[in-house]
PDB file of C-alpha atoms in Angstrom:
ATOM      1  CA  UNK Z   1     -75.784 -20.341  73.579  1.00  0.00           C
ATOM      2  CA  UNK Z   2     -73.351 -20.399  69.481  1.00  0.00           C
ATOM      3  CA  UNK Z   3     -72.880 -24.772  68.984  1.00  0.00           C
ATOM      4  CA  UNK Z   4     -70.506 -23.355  66.108  1.00  0.00           C
ATOM      5  CA  UNK Z   5     -70.136 -20.494  63.173  1.00  0.00           C
ATOM      6  CA  UNK Z   6     -73.215 -21.524  61.468  1.00  0.00           C
ATOM      7  CA  UNK Z   7     -71.620 -18.806  57.923  1.00  0.00           C
ATOM      8  CA  UNK Z   8     -69.613 -16.521  57.416  1.00  0.00           C
ATOM      9  CA  UNK Z   9     -70.228 -14.366  55.156  1.00  0.00           C
ATOM     10  CA  UNK Z  10     -68.523 -11.936  52.735  1.00  0.00           C
ATOM     11  CA  UNK Z  11     -70.200  -9.111  50.617  1.00  0.00           C
ATOM     12  CA  UNK Z  12     -68.676  -9.972  46.998  1.00  0.00           C
ATOM     13  CA  UNK Z  13     -69.608  -8.461  43.951  1.00  0.00           C
ATOM     14  CA  UNK Z  14     -69.299 -11.525  41.279  1.00  0.00           C
ATOM     15  CA  UNK Z  15     -70.203 -13.933  43.420  1.00  0.00           C
ATOM     16  CA  UNK Z  16     -69.576 -16.629  40.564  1.00  0.00           C
ATOM     17  CA  UNK Z  17     -65.318 -14.756  40.854  1.00  0.00           C
ATOM     18  CA  UNK Z  18     -64.885 -15.256  44.214  1.00  0.00           C
ATOM     19  CA  UNK Z  19     -66.391 -19.037  44.425  1.00  0.00           C
ATOM     20  CA  UNK Z  20     -64.070 -19.937  41.189  1.00  0.00           C
ATOM     21  CA  UNK Z  21     -60.826 -18.184  43.426  1.00  0.00           C
ATOM     22  CA  UNK Z  22     -61.012 -20.107  46.093  1.00  0.00           C
ATOM     23  CA  UNK Z  23     -62.376 -23.669  44.423  1.00  0.00           C
ATOM     24  CA  UNK Z  24     -58.507 -23.137  42.056  1.00  0.00           C
ATOM     25  CA  UNK Z  25     -56.822 -20.846  44.792  1.00  0.00           C
ATOM     26  CA  UNK Z  26     -57.809 -23.411  48.126  1.00  0.00           C
ATOM     27  CA  UNK Z  27     -59.578 -25.907  46.873  1.00  0.00           C
ATOM     28  CA  UNK Z  28     -62.747 -25.066  47.885  1.00  0.00           C
ATOM     29  CA  UNK Z  29     -65.937 -27.167  46.613  1.00  0.00           C
ATOM     30  CA  UNK Z  30     -68.751 -24.342  45.798  1.00  0.00           C
ATOM     31  CA  UNK Z  31     -72.244 -25.493  45.454  1.00  0.00           C
ATOM     32  CA  UNK Z  32     -74.952 -24.199  42.837  1.00  0.00           C
ATOM     33  CA  UNK Z  33     -75.781 -19.907  43.389  1.00  0.00           C
ATOM     34  CA  UNK Z  34     -78.687 -19.425  45.088  1.00  0.00           C
ATOM     35  CA  UNK Z  35     -80.937 -16.786  44.343  1.00  0.00           C
ATOM     36  CA  UNK Z  36     -83.377 -15.815  48.033  1.00  0.00           C
ATOM     37  CA  UNK Z  37     -84.916 -13.425  45.946  1.00  0.00           C
ATOM     38  CA  UNK Z  38     -86.803 -11.306  48.631  1.00  0.00           C
ATOM     39  CA  UNK Z  39     -83.033 -10.364  50.411  1.00  0.00           C
ATOM     40  CA  UNK Z  40     -81.772  -9.123  46.770  1.00  0.00           C
ATOM     41  CA  UNK Z  41     -79.459 -11.667  46.311  1.00  0.00           C
ATOM     42  CA  UNK Z  42     -77.508 -14.230  44.650  1.00  0.00           C
ATOM     43  CA  UNK Z  43     -75.231 -16.833  47.459  1.00  0.00           C
ATOM     44  CA  UNK Z  44     -72.791 -19.431  46.850  1.00  0.00           C
ATOM     45  CA  UNK Z  45     -72.133 -21.787  49.451  1.00  0.00           C
ATOM     46  CA  UNK Z  46     -68.811 -23.927  50.108  1.00  0.00           C
ATOM     47  CA  UNK Z  47     -67.625 -25.708  53.440  1.00  0.00           C
ATOM     48  CA  UNK Z  48     -65.308 -25.206  55.612  1.00  0.00           C
ATOM     49  CA  UNK Z  49     -64.949 -27.882  58.498  1.00  0.00           C
ATOM     50  CA  UNK Z  50     -68.661 -27.570  60.181  1.00  0.00           C
ATOM     51  CA  UNK Z  51     -69.361 -23.909  59.246  1.00  0.00           C
ATOM     52  CA  UNK Z  52     -69.367 -22.583  55.059  1.00  0.00           C
ATOM     53  CA  UNK Z  53     -67.671 -19.442  53.799  1.00  0.00           C
ATOM     54  CA  UNK Z  54     -71.242 -17.716  52.139  1.00  0.00           C
ATOM     55  CA  UNK Z  55     -70.353 -15.566  49.140  1.00  0.00           C
ATOM     56  CA  UNK Z  56     -73.420 -13.178  48.790  1.00  0.00           C
ATOM     57  CA  UNK Z  57     -73.413 -11.391  45.809  1.00  0.00           C
ATOM     58  CA  UNK Z  58     -76.739  -8.226  45.411  1.00  0.00           C
ATOM     59  CA  UNK Z  59     -79.236  -8.774  41.773  1.00  0.00           C
ATOM     60  CA  UNK Z  60     -80.678  -4.879  42.529  1.00  0.00           C
ATOM     61  CA  UNK Z  61     -78.656  -1.996  43.553  1.00  0.00           C
ATOM     62  CA  UNK Z  62     -81.103  -0.975  46.221  1.00  0.00           C
ATOM     63  CA  UNK Z  63     -80.873  -4.419  47.649  1.00  0.00           C
ATOM     64  CA  UNK Z  64     -78.760  -4.384  52.029  1.00  0.00           C
ATOM     65  CA  UNK Z  65     -76.055  -6.129  49.870  1.00  0.00           C
ATOM     66  CA  UNK Z  66     -76.076  -3.125  46.919  1.00  0.00           C
ATOM     67  CA  UNK Z  67     -75.867   0.124  49.330  1.00  0.00           C
ATOM     68  CA  UNK Z  68     -73.071  -2.427  51.805  1.00  0.00           C
ATOM     69  CA  UNK Z  69     -70.509  -2.225  48.760  1.00  0.00           C
ATOM     70  CA  UNK Z  70     -70.913   0.529  47.762  1.00  0.00           C
ATOM     71  CA  UNK Z  71     -70.306   2.601  50.902  1.00  0.00           C
ATOM     72  CA  UNK Z  72     -67.394  -0.124  52.319  1.00  0.00           C
ATOM     73  CA  UNK Z  73     -66.363  -1.749  49.194  1.00  0.00           C
ATOM     74  CA  UNK Z  74     -65.588  -5.857  48.796  1.00  0.00           C
ATOM     75  CA  UNK Z  75     -65.586  -7.815  52.366  1.00  0.00           C
ATOM     76  CA  UNK Z  76     -66.703  -9.448  55.906  1.00  0.00           C
ATOM     77  CA  UNK Z  77     -69.974  -8.464  54.976  1.00  0.00           C
ATOM     78  CA  UNK Z  78     -71.843 -10.312  58.526  1.00  0.00           C
ATOM     79  CA  UNK Z  79     -71.332 -14.149  60.647  1.00  0.00           C
ATOM     80  CA  UNK Z  80     -74.120 -16.853  61.722  1.00  0.00           C
ATOM     81  CA  UNK Z  81     -73.720 -18.665  64.559  1.00  0.00           C
ATOM     82  CA  UNK Z  82     -76.203 -21.444  65.451  1.00  0.00           C
ATOM     83  CA  UNK Z  83     -78.234 -21.438  68.415  1.00  0.00           C
ATOM     84  CA  UNK Z  84     -80.697 -24.378  69.308  1.00  0.00           C
ATOM     85  CA  UNK Z  85     -83.998 -22.201  70.226  1.00  0.00           C
ATOM     86  CA  UNK Z  86     -84.345 -19.041  68.630  1.00  0.00           C
ATOM     87  CA  UNK Z  87     -87.164 -18.354  69.411  1.00  0.00           C
ATOM     88  CA  UNK Z  88     -85.329 -17.751  73.583  1.00  0.00           C
ATOM     89  CA  UNK Z  89     -82.330 -16.202  71.524  1.00  0.00           C
ATOM     90  CA  UNK Z  90     -84.294 -14.025  70.412  1.00  0.00           C
ATOM     91  CA  UNK Z  91     -86.975 -13.582  73.407  1.00  0.00           C
ATOM     92  CA  UNK Z  92     -84.263 -12.710  75.930  1.00  0.00           C
ATOM     93  CA  UNK Z  93     -81.730 -10.617  73.882  1.00  0.00           C
ATOM     94  CA  UNK Z  94     -84.682  -8.346  73.236  1.00  0.00           C
ATOM     95  CA  UNK Z  95     -85.820  -8.438  77.224  1.00  0.00           C
ATOM     96  CA  UNK Z  96     -82.132  -6.859  77.276  1.00  0.00           C
ATOM     97  CA  UNK Z  97     -83.181  -4.451  74.782  1.00  0.00           C
ATOM     98  CA  UNK Z  98     -80.140  -5.028  72.097  1.00  0.00           C
ATOM     99  CA  UNK Z  99     -81.392  -3.660  69.381  1.00  0.00           C
ATOM    100  CA  UNK Z 100     -83.080  -7.098  67.204  1.00  0.00           C
ATOM    101  CA  UNK Z 101     -82.990  -6.211  63.217  1.00  0.00           C
ATOM    102  CA  UNK Z 102     -84.806  -9.149  63.018  1.00  0.00           C
ATOM    103  CA  UNK Z 103     -87.950  -9.585  66.553  1.00  0.00           C
ATOM    104  CA  UNK Z 104     -89.200 -12.220  64.874  1.00  0.00           C
ATOM    105  CA  UNK Z 105     -87.103 -14.496  62.652  1.00  0.00           C
ATOM    106  CA  UNK Z 106     -87.630 -14.521  59.255  1.00  0.00           C
ATOM    107  CA  UNK Z 107     -86.399 -17.689  57.117  1.00  0.00           C
ATOM    108  CA  UNK Z 108     -83.075 -16.710  54.426  1.00  0.00           C
ATOM    109  CA  UNK Z 109     -80.648 -18.538  52.707  1.00  0.00           C
ATOM    110  CA  UNK Z 110     -81.939 -23.121  52.864  1.00  0.00           C
ATOM    111  CA  UNK Z 111     -85.391 -21.684  54.188  1.00  0.00           C
ATOM    112  CA  UNK Z 112     -83.768 -21.741  57.618  1.00  0.00           C
ATOM    113  CA  UNK Z 113     -85.064 -19.708  60.231  1.00  0.00           C
ATOM    114  CA  UNK Z 114     -82.586 -16.472  60.918  1.00  0.00           C
ATOM    115  CA  UNK Z 115     -82.785 -13.646  62.140  1.00  0.00           C
ATOM    116  CA  UNK Z 116     -80.368 -10.104  62.378  1.00  0.00           C
ATOM    117  CA  UNK Z 117     -78.355  -8.100  65.339  1.00  0.00           C
ATOM    118  CA  UNK Z 118     -78.012  -4.619  64.488  1.00  0.00           C
ATOM    119  CA  UNK Z 119     -74.156  -4.580  64.456  1.00  0.00           C
ATOM    120  CA  UNK Z 120     -73.815  -0.713  65.909  1.00  0.00           C
ATOM    121  CA  UNK Z 121     -74.870  -3.399  69.393  1.00  0.00           C
ATOM    122  CA  UNK Z 122     -72.643  -6.081  68.303  1.00  0.00           C
ATOM    123  CA  UNK Z 123     -69.456  -3.929  68.475  1.00  0.00           C
ATOM    124  CA  UNK Z 124     -69.732  -2.781  64.509  1.00  0.00           C
ATOM    125  CA  UNK Z 125     -70.668  -6.924  63.646  1.00  0.00           C
ATOM    126  CA  UNK Z 126     -73.341  -7.451  61.806  1.00  0.00           C
ATOM    127  CA  UNK Z 127     -74.569 -10.606  63.095  1.00  0.00           C
ATOM    128  CA  UNK Z 128     -76.928 -13.572  62.598  1.00  0.00           C
ATOM    129  CA  UNK Z 129     -78.151 -16.592  65.157  1.00  0.00           C
ATOM    130  CA  UNK Z 130     -79.718 -18.486  62.966  1.00  0.00           C
ATOM    131  CA  UNK Z 131     -81.526 -22.563  63.902  1.00  0.00           C
ATOM    132  CA  UNK Z 132     -80.086 -25.349  62.358  1.00  0.00           C
ATOM    133  CA  UNK Z 133     -82.451 -28.484  61.415  1.00  0.00           C
ATOM    134  CA  UNK Z 134     -78.366 -30.316  60.628  1.00  0.00           C
ATOM    135  CA  UNK Z 135     -77.716 -31.131  64.460  1.00  0.00           C
ATOM    136  CA  UNK Z 136     -81.801 -32.548  65.209  1.00  0.00           C
ATOM    137  CA  UNK Z 137     -84.038 -34.959  65.780  1.00  0.00           C
TER     138      UNK Z 137
ATOM    139  CA  UNK C   1     -56.535 -26.544  51.545  1.00  0.00           C
ATOM    140  CA  UNK C   2     -58.842 -25.088  54.729  1.00  0.00           C
ATOM    141  CA  UNK C   3     -59.643 -27.602  57.787  1.00  0.00           C
ATOM    142  CA  UNK C   4     -61.787 -25.602  59.348  1.00  0.00           C
ATOM    143  CA  UNK C   5     -61.918 -21.639  60.519  1.00  0.00           C
ATOM    144  CA  UNK C   6     -59.436 -21.398  63.020  1.00  0.00           C
ATOM    145  CA  UNK C   7     -60.744 -17.916  64.818  1.00  0.00           C
ATOM    146  CA  UNK C   8     -62.425 -14.791  63.699  1.00  0.00           C
ATOM    147  CA  UNK C   9     -60.643 -11.469  64.567  1.00  0.00           C
ATOM    148  CA  UNK C  10     -62.285  -8.780  65.341  1.00  0.00           C
ATOM    149  CA  UNK C  11     -61.655  -5.314  66.457  1.00  0.00           C
ATOM    150  CA  UNK C  12     -62.775  -3.959  69.381  1.00  0.00           C
ATOM    151  CA  UNK C  13     -61.809  -0.902  71.524  1.00  0.00           C
ATOM    152  CA  UNK C  14     -61.859  -1.838  74.695  1.00  0.00           C
ATOM    153  CA  UNK C  15     -61.793  -6.738  74.919  1.00  0.00           C
ATOM    154  CA  UNK C  16     -62.564  -6.768  78.256  1.00  0.00           C
ATOM    155  CA  UNK C  17     -66.536  -4.811  77.168  1.00  0.00           C
ATOM    156  CA  UNK C  18     -66.939  -7.648  74.397  1.00  0.00           C
ATOM    157  CA  UNK C  19     -65.920 -10.087  75.641  1.00  0.00           C
ATOM    158  CA  UNK C  20     -68.014  -9.779  79.045  1.00  0.00           C
ATOM    159  CA  UNK C  21     -70.693  -8.255  76.688  1.00  0.00           C
ATOM    160  CA  UNK C  22     -70.900 -11.683  74.798  1.00  0.00           C
ATOM    161  CA  UNK C  23     -70.642 -13.509  77.350  1.00  0.00           C
ATOM    162  CA  UNK C  24     -73.013 -12.336  80.014  1.00  0.00           C
ATOM    163  CA  UNK C  25     -75.369 -12.201  76.982  1.00  0.00           C
ATOM    164  CA  UNK C  26     -74.184 -16.069  74.693  1.00  0.00           C
ATOM    165  CA  UNK C  27     -72.831 -17.837  77.012  1.00  0.00           C
ATOM    166  CA  UNK C  28     -69.086 -17.857  75.878  1.00  0.00           C
ATOM    167  CA  UNK C  29     -66.541 -18.807  77.964  1.00  0.00           C
ATOM    168  CA  UNK C  30     -63.559 -16.414  76.927  1.00  0.00           C
ATOM    169  CA  UNK C  31     -59.972 -16.645  77.725  1.00  0.00           C
ATOM    170  CA  UNK C  32     -57.447 -14.289  79.725  1.00  0.00           C
ATOM    171  CA  UNK C  33     -56.139 -11.574  77.633  1.00  0.00           C
ATOM    172  CA  UNK C  34     -53.312 -12.571  75.883  1.00  0.00           C
ATOM    173  CA  UNK C  35     -51.121  -9.050  75.068  1.00  0.00           C
ATOM    174  CA  UNK C  36     -49.020  -9.605  71.508  1.00  0.00           C
ATOM    175  CA  UNK C  37     -46.339  -7.347  71.505  1.00  0.00           C
ATOM    176  CA  UNK C  38     -44.790  -7.552  68.105  1.00  0.00           C
ATOM    177  CA  UNK C  39     -48.017  -6.684  66.849  1.00  0.00           C
ATOM    178  CA  UNK C  40     -49.365  -3.877  69.263  1.00  0.00           C
ATOM    179  CA  UNK C  41     -52.176  -5.823  70.988  1.00  0.00           C
ATOM    180  CA  UNK C  42     -54.162  -8.396  72.968  1.00  0.00           C
ATOM    181  CA  UNK C  43     -56.534 -10.885  72.554  1.00  0.00           C
ATOM    182  CA  UNK C  44     -59.393 -12.445  74.251  1.00  0.00           C
ATOM    183  CA  UNK C  45     -60.823 -15.391  72.695  1.00  0.00           C
ATOM    184  CA  UNK C  46     -63.981 -18.172  73.338  1.00  0.00           C
ATOM    185  CA  UNK C  47     -64.340 -20.447  71.079  1.00  0.00           C
ATOM    186  CA  UNK C  48     -67.215 -21.370  69.203  1.00  0.00           C
ATOM    187  CA  UNK C  49     -67.425 -25.069  68.116  1.00  0.00           C
ATOM    188  CA  UNK C  50     -64.114 -26.468  66.045  1.00  0.00           C
ATOM    189  CA  UNK C  51     -63.676 -22.078  66.247  1.00  0.00           C
ATOM    190  CA  UNK C  52     -62.920 -19.376  68.015  1.00  0.00           C
ATOM    191  CA  UNK C  53     -63.644 -15.213  68.175  1.00  0.00           C
ATOM    192  CA  UNK C  54     -60.436 -13.175  68.322  1.00  0.00           C
ATOM    193  CA  UNK C  55     -61.357  -9.949  70.276  1.00  0.00           C
ATOM    194  CA  UNK C  56     -58.560  -7.738  69.144  1.00  0.00           C
ATOM    195  CA  UNK C  57     -57.705  -4.605  71.499  1.00  0.00           C
ATOM    196  CA  UNK C  58     -55.128  -1.697  70.079  1.00  0.00           C
ATOM    197  CA  UNK C  59     -52.410  -0.915  72.544  1.00  0.00           C
ATOM    198  CA  UNK C  60     -51.336   1.558  70.359  1.00  0.00           C
ATOM    199  CA  UNK C  61     -52.809   3.640  68.044  1.00  0.00           C
ATOM    200  CA  UNK C  62     -49.807   3.172  65.381  1.00  0.00           C
ATOM    201  CA  UNK C  63     -50.590  -0.425  65.159  1.00  0.00           C
ATOM    202  CA  UNK C  64     -51.970  -2.230  61.852  1.00  0.00           C
ATOM    203  CA  UNK C  65     -54.840  -2.770  64.179  1.00  0.00           C
ATOM    204  CA  UNK C  66     -54.878   0.863  65.047  1.00  0.00           C
ATOM    205  CA  UNK C  67     -55.211   2.190  62.634  1.00  0.00           C
ATOM    206  CA  UNK C  68     -58.058   0.055  61.046  1.00  0.00           C
ATOM    207  CA  UNK C  69     -60.059   0.985  64.079  1.00  0.00           C
ATOM    208  CA  UNK C  70     -59.343   4.952  62.629  1.00  0.00           C
ATOM    209  CA  UNK C  71     -59.951   4.180  59.610  1.00  0.00           C
ATOM    210  CA  UNK C  72     -63.069   1.646  59.664  1.00  0.00           C
ATOM    211  CA  UNK C  73     -64.076   1.502  63.164  1.00  0.00           C
ATOM    212  CA  UNK C  74     -65.475  -1.548  64.923  1.00  0.00           C
ATOM    213  CA  UNK C  75     -66.385  -4.452  63.454  1.00  0.00           C
ATOM    214  CA  UNK C  76     -64.656  -8.032  61.277  1.00  0.00           C
ATOM    215  CA  UNK C  77     -60.360  -7.575  60.966  1.00  0.00           C
ATOM    216  CA  UNK C  78     -59.433 -11.119  59.423  1.00  0.00           C
ATOM    217  CA  UNK C  79     -60.490 -14.407  58.922  1.00  0.00           C
ATOM    218  CA  UNK C  80     -57.804 -17.165  60.036  1.00  0.00           C
ATOM    219  CA  UNK C  81     -57.942 -20.247  57.957  1.00  0.00           C
ATOM    220  CA  UNK C  82     -56.347 -23.927  59.119  1.00  0.00           C
ATOM    221  CA  UNK C  83     -53.656 -25.384  56.890  1.00  0.00           C
ATOM    222  CA  UNK C  84     -52.007 -29.165  57.232  1.00  0.00           C
ATOM    223  CA  UNK C  85     -48.513 -27.332  55.934  1.00  0.00           C
ATOM    224  CA  UNK C  86     -48.968 -23.880  56.005  1.00  0.00           C
ATOM    225  CA  UNK C  87     -45.178 -24.208  53.724  1.00  0.00           C
ATOM    226  CA  UNK C  88     -46.776 -25.426  51.271  1.00  0.00           C
ATOM    227  CA  UNK C  89     -50.146 -23.753  51.303  1.00  0.00           C
ATOM    228  CA  UNK C  90     -47.498 -20.653  50.378  1.00  0.00           C
ATOM    229  CA  UNK C  91     -45.349 -21.727  48.167  1.00  0.00           C
ATOM    230  CA  UNK C  92     -48.310 -22.608  46.306  1.00  0.00           C
ATOM    231  CA  UNK C  93     -49.934 -19.309  46.421  1.00  0.00           C
ATOM    232  CA  UNK C  94     -47.359 -16.862  45.909  1.00  0.00           C
ATOM    233  CA  UNK C  95     -46.497 -18.456  42.635  1.00  0.00           C
ATOM    234  CA  UNK C  96     -49.725 -17.774  42.200  1.00  0.00           C
ATOM    235  CA  UNK C  97     -49.539 -14.865  42.101  1.00  0.00           C
ATOM    236  CA  UNK C  98     -51.225 -13.441  45.014  1.00  0.00           C
ATOM    237  CA  UNK C  99     -50.342 -11.229  47.267  1.00  0.00           C
ATOM    238  CA  UNK C 100     -48.315 -12.424  50.731  1.00  0.00           C
ATOM    239  CA  UNK C 101     -48.370 -10.310  53.128  1.00  0.00           C
ATOM    240  CA  UNK C 102     -46.014 -13.278  54.856  1.00  0.00           C
ATOM    241  CA  UNK C 103     -44.838 -14.841  51.876  1.00  0.00           C
ATOM    242  CA  UNK C 104     -42.993 -16.716  54.589  1.00  0.00           C
ATOM    243  CA  UNK C 105     -44.917 -17.962  58.261  1.00  0.00           C
ATOM    244  CA  UNK C 106     -44.649 -15.988  61.867  1.00  0.00           C
ATOM    245  CA  UNK C 107     -45.326 -16.475  65.148  1.00  0.00           C
ATOM    246  CA  UNK C 108     -48.102 -15.604  65.988  1.00  0.00           C
ATOM    247  CA  UNK C 109     -51.375 -15.352  68.620  1.00  0.00           C
ATOM    248  CA  UNK C 110     -50.820 -18.917  71.038  1.00  0.00           C
ATOM    249  CA  UNK C 111     -47.526 -19.492  70.162  1.00  0.00           C
ATOM    250  CA  UNK C 112     -48.450 -20.834  66.192  1.00  0.00           C
ATOM    251  CA  UNK C 113     -46.986 -20.412  62.537  1.00  0.00           C
ATOM    252  CA  UNK C 114     -48.753 -18.147  60.710  1.00  0.00           C
ATOM    253  CA  UNK C 115     -49.385 -16.025  57.531  1.00  0.00           C
ATOM    254  CA  UNK C 116     -51.772 -13.183  55.751  1.00  0.00           C
ATOM    255  CA  UNK C 117     -53.245 -13.242  52.715  1.00  0.00           C
ATOM    256  CA  UNK C 118     -53.676  -9.464  51.467  1.00  0.00           C
ATOM    257  CA  UNK C 119     -57.635  -8.209  51.578  1.00  0.00           C
ATOM    258  CA  UNK C 120     -57.045  -7.190  48.072  1.00  0.00           C
ATOM    259  CA  UNK C 121     -56.012 -10.843  46.487  1.00  0.00           C
ATOM    260  CA  UNK C 122     -59.036 -11.900  48.848  1.00  0.00           C
ATOM    261  CA  UNK C 123     -62.103 -10.451  47.768  1.00  0.00           C
ATOM    262  CA  UNK C 124     -61.401  -7.935  50.206  1.00  0.00           C
ATOM    263  CA  UNK C 125     -61.640 -10.608  53.437  1.00  0.00           C
ATOM    264  CA  UNK C 126     -57.751 -10.300  55.102  1.00  0.00           C
ATOM    265  CA  UNK C 127     -57.447 -14.305  55.388  1.00  0.00           C
ATOM    266  CA  UNK C 128     -54.496 -15.769  57.874  1.00  0.00           C
ATOM    267  CA  UNK C 129     -53.585 -18.586  57.670  1.00  0.00           C
ATOM    268  CA  UNK C 130     -52.589 -20.980  60.135  1.00  0.00           C
ATOM    269  CA  UNK C 131     -50.894 -23.241  60.579  1.00  0.00           C
ATOM    270  CA  UNK C 132     -52.413 -25.006  64.067  1.00  0.00           C
ATOM    271  CA  UNK C 133     -49.855 -28.487  66.377  1.00  0.00           C
ATOM    272  CA  UNK C 134     -53.381 -29.024  67.496  1.00  0.00           C
ATOM    273  CA  UNK C 135     -54.801 -31.581  65.343  1.00  0.00           C
ATOM    274  CA  UNK C 136     -50.712 -33.138  64.597  1.00  0.00           C
ATOM    275  CA  UNK C 137     -48.717 -36.388  66.998  1.00  0.00           C
TER     276      UNK C 137
END
């Protein structure tokens, strides 16, 4: 079902500083900061092979990522796997009794349809499924 | 410098149970458990695109992953990026003053040369660099 790691999200206090670190030390090519108002974040991404690293900085302390930083500090936040058919995937997982944060897809960064699975049903890993149009006709 | 996400390591209490979850729910194809005595772990891997998920279970409570589980619980443990020349990468990062857990490469799962960068110098992310022979002559 998983076609690739679409992206790996890091929670950071300062996305510009983190982007500069990866540019300077590892030759990464970060894009422009992208605000996602609904989630209270600004994201900076850079490609690594067929995947991306997403540096996620909260724009409000009460946003989910803001609360995450307060509780856990900087570090891994979520992983996103690309699936071909998000509706079918969610229906299957829902019928298997998994705790889905989003039982229906919503629209995330880059305008892609995505949904989160609760980490307590995925061995502590906040897992996103994303339906990317990139590989489709 | 990063050619791809080589693997993403999850710390789990029961690698067989986690592998079965990913097999059943997401159609993953986990390999056989691989013990790495030196690190006090057993790892089960499954491919996702050009990357892998590595399910890491401690075999001793006092191993680094055992301590991690006690402190943080299950979840993301480390990310490994493939680099072409690990010695050159480590020399460059060392001269830039980064805190390297391994200033010289050691041999990890699969017999690959690898080294860890300390998470406090990588925005809270335990970052492994791995030199894979897979793309080399």
